PDB file of C-alpha atoms in Angstrom:
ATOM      1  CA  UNK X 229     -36.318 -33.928 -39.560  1.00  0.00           C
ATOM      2  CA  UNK X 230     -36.611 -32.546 -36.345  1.00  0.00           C
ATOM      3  CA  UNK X 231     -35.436 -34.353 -33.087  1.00  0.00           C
ATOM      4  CA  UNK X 232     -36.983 -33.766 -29.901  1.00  0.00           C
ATOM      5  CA  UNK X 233     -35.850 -34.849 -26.319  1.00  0.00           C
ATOM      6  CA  UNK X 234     -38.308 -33.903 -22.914  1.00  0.00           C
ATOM      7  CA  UNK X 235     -36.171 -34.508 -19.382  1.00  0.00           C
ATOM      8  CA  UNK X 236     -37.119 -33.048 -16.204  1.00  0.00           C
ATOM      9  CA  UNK X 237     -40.011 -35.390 -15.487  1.00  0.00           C
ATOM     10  CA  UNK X 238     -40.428 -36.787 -12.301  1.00  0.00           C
ATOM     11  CA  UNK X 239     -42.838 -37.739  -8.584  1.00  0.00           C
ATOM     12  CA  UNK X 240     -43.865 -34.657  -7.153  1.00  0.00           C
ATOM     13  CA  UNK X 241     -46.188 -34.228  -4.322  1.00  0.00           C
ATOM     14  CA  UNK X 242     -49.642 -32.037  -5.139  1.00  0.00           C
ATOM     15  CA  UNK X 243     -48.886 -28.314  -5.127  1.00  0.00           C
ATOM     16  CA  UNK X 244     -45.424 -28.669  -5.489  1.00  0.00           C
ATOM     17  CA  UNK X 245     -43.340 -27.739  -8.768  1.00  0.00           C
ATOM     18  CA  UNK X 246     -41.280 -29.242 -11.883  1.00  0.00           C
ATOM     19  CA  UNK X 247     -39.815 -27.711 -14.507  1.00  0.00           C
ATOM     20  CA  UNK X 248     -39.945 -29.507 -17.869  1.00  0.00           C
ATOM     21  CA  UNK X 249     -37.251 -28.836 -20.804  1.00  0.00           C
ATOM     22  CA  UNK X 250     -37.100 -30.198 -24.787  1.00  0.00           C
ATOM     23  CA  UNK X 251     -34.227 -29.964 -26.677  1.00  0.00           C
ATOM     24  CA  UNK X 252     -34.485 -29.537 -30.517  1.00  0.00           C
ATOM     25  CA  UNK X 253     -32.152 -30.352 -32.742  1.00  0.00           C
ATOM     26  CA  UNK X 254     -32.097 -27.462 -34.908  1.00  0.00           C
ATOM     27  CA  UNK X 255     -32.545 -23.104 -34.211  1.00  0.00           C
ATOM     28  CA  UNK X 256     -36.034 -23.524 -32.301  1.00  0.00           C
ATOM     29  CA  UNK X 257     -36.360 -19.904 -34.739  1.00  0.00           C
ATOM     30  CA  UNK X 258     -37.015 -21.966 -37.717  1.00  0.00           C
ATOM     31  CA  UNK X 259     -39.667 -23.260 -36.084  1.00  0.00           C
ATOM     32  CA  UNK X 260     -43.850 -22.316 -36.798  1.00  0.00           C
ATOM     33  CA  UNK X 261     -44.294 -23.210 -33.171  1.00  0.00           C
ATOM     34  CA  UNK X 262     -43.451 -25.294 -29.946  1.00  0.00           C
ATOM     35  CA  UNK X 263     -45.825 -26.927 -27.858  1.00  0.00           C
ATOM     36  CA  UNK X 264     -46.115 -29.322 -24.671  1.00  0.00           C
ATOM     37  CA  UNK X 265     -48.641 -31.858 -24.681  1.00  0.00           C
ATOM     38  CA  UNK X 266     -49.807 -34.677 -22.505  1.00  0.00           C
ATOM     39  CA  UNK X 267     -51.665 -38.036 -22.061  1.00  0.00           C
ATOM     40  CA  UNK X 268     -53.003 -39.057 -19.117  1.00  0.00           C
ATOM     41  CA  UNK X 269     -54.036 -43.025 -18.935  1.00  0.00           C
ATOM     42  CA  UNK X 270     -57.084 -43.892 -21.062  1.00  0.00           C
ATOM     43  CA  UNK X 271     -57.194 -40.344 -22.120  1.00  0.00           C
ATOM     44  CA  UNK X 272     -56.678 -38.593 -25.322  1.00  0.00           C
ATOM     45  CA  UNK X 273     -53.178 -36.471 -26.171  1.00  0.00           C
ATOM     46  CA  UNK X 274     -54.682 -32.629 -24.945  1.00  0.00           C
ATOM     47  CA  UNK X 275     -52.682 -29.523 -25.730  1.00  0.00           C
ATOM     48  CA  UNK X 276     -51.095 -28.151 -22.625  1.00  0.00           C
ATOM     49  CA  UNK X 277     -49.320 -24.699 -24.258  1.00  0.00           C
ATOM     50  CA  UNK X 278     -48.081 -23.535 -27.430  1.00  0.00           C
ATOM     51  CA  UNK X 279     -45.651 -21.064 -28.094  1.00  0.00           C
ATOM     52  CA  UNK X 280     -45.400 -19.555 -31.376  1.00  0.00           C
ATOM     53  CA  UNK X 281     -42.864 -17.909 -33.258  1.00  0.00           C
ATOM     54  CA  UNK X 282     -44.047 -14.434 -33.177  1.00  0.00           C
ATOM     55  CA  UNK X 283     -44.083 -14.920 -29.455  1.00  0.00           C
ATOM     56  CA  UNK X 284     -47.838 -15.609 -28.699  1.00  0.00           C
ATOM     57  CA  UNK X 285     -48.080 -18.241 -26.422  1.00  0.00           C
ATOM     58  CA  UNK X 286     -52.029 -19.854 -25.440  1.00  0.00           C
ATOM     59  CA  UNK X 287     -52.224 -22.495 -22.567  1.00  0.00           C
ATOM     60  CA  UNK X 288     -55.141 -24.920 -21.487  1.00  0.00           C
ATOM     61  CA  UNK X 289     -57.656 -23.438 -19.719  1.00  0.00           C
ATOM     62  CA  UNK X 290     -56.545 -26.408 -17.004  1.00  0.00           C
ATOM     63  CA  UNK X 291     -53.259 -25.051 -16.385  1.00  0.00           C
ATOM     64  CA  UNK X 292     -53.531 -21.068 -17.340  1.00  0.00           C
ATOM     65  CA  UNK X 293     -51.925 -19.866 -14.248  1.00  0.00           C
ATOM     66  CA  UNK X 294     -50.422 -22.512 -12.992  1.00  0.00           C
ATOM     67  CA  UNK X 295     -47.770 -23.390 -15.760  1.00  0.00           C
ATOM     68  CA  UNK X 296     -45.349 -21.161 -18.436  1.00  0.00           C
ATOM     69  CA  UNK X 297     -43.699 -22.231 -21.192  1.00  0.00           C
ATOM     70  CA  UNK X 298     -40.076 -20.055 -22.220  1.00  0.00           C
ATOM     71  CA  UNK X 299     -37.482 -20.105 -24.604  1.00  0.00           C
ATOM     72  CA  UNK X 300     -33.664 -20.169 -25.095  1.00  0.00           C
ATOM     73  CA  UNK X 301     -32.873 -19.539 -28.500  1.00  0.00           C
ATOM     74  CA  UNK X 302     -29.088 -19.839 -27.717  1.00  0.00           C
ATOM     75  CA  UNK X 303     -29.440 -23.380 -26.517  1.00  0.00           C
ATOM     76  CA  UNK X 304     -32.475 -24.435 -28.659  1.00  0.00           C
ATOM     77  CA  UNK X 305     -33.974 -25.357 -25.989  1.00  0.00           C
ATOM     78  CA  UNK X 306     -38.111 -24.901 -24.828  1.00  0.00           C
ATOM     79  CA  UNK X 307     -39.101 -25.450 -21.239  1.00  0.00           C
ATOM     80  CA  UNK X 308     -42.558 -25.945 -18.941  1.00  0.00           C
ATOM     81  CA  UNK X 309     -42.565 -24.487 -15.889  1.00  0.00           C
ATOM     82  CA  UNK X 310     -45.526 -26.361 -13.770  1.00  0.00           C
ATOM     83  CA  UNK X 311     -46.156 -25.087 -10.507  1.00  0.00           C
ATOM     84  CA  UNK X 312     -49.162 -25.566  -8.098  1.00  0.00           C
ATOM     85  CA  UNK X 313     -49.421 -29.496  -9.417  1.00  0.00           C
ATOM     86  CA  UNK X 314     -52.419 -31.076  -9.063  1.00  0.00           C
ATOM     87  CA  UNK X 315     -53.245 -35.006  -9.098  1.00  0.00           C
ATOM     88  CA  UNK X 316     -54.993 -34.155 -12.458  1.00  0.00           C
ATOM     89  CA  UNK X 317     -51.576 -33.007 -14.285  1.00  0.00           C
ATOM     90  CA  UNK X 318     -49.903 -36.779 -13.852  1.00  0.00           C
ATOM     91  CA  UNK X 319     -49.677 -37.873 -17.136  1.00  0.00           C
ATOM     92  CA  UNK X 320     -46.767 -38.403 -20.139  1.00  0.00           C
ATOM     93  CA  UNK X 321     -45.556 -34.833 -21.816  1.00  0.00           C
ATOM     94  CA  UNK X 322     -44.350 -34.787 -24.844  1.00  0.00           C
ATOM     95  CA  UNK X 323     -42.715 -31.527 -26.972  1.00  0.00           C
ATOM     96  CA  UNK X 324     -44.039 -30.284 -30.115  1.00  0.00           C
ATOM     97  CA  UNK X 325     -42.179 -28.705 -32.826  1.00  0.00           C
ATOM     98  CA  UNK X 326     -43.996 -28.007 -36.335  1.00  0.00           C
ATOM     99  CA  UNK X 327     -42.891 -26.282 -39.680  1.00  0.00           C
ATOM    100  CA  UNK X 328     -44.205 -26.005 -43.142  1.00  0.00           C
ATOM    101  CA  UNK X 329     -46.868 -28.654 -42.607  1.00  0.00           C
ATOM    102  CA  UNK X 330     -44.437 -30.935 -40.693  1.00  0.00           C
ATOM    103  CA  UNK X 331     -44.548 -31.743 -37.203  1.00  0.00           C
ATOM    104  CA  UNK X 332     -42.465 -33.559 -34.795  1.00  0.00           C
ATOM    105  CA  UNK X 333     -42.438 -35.266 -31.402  1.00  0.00           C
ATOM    106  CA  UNK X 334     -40.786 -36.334 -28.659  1.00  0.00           C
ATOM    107  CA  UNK X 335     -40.652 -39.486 -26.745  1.00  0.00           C
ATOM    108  CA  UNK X 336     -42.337 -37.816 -23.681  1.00  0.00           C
ATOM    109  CA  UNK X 337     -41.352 -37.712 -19.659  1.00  0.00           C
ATOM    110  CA  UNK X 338     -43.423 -39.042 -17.221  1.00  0.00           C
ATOM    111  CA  UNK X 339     -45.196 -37.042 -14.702  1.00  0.00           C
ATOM    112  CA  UNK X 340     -46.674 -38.417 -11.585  1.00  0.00           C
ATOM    113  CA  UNK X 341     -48.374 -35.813  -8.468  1.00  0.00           C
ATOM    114  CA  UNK X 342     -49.082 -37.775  -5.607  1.00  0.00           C
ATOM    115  CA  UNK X 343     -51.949 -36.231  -3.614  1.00  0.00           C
TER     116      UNK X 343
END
């Protein structure tokens, strides 16, 4: 069992910046991958980035650009770096962590960009 916890989340105003973090609760190296998500209101969960172990990392075409998702292996910790927010990126976040056919979530952290 993996645990996941997002902070960071917050208002913002539109083109202005936040920088999400999830901390696991074991090496983030054992890990197949680690992704962000999000769900807007009335809207499916869409993938947002996802970082995988060998280091490729693949974003939304919606935020390619505009966000970047790191690592810190000595603090087992994964971050989103959101810059440029649009109206379009308020919605919950939620960290992703899968291995061996398991996968894992958080409990999300809201978003909200004010136009």
């Amino acid at each position: 069992q993996v645990q996941l916890v997002e902070s960071g989340g917050g208002l913002v105003q539109a083109g202005g910046s936040l920088r999400l973090s999830c901390a696991a609760s074991e090496r983030i190296y054992r890990l197949a991958h680690m992704a962000w998500y999000r769900q807007a209101p009335g809207k499916l969960r869409e993938l947002v980035a996802v970082k995988t172990s060998d280091g490729a990392t693949n974003y939304a075409d919606s935020v390619n650009g505009r966000f970047t998702v790191s690592r810190n292996y000595a603090k087992n910790m994964v971050y989103l770096q959101m810059n440029s927010l649009k109206p379009d990126d308020t919605a919950v976040y939620y960290c992703n962590a899968a291995r061996s056919g398991n996968s894992w979530w958080g409990q999300g952290t809201q978003v909200t960009v004010s136009s």
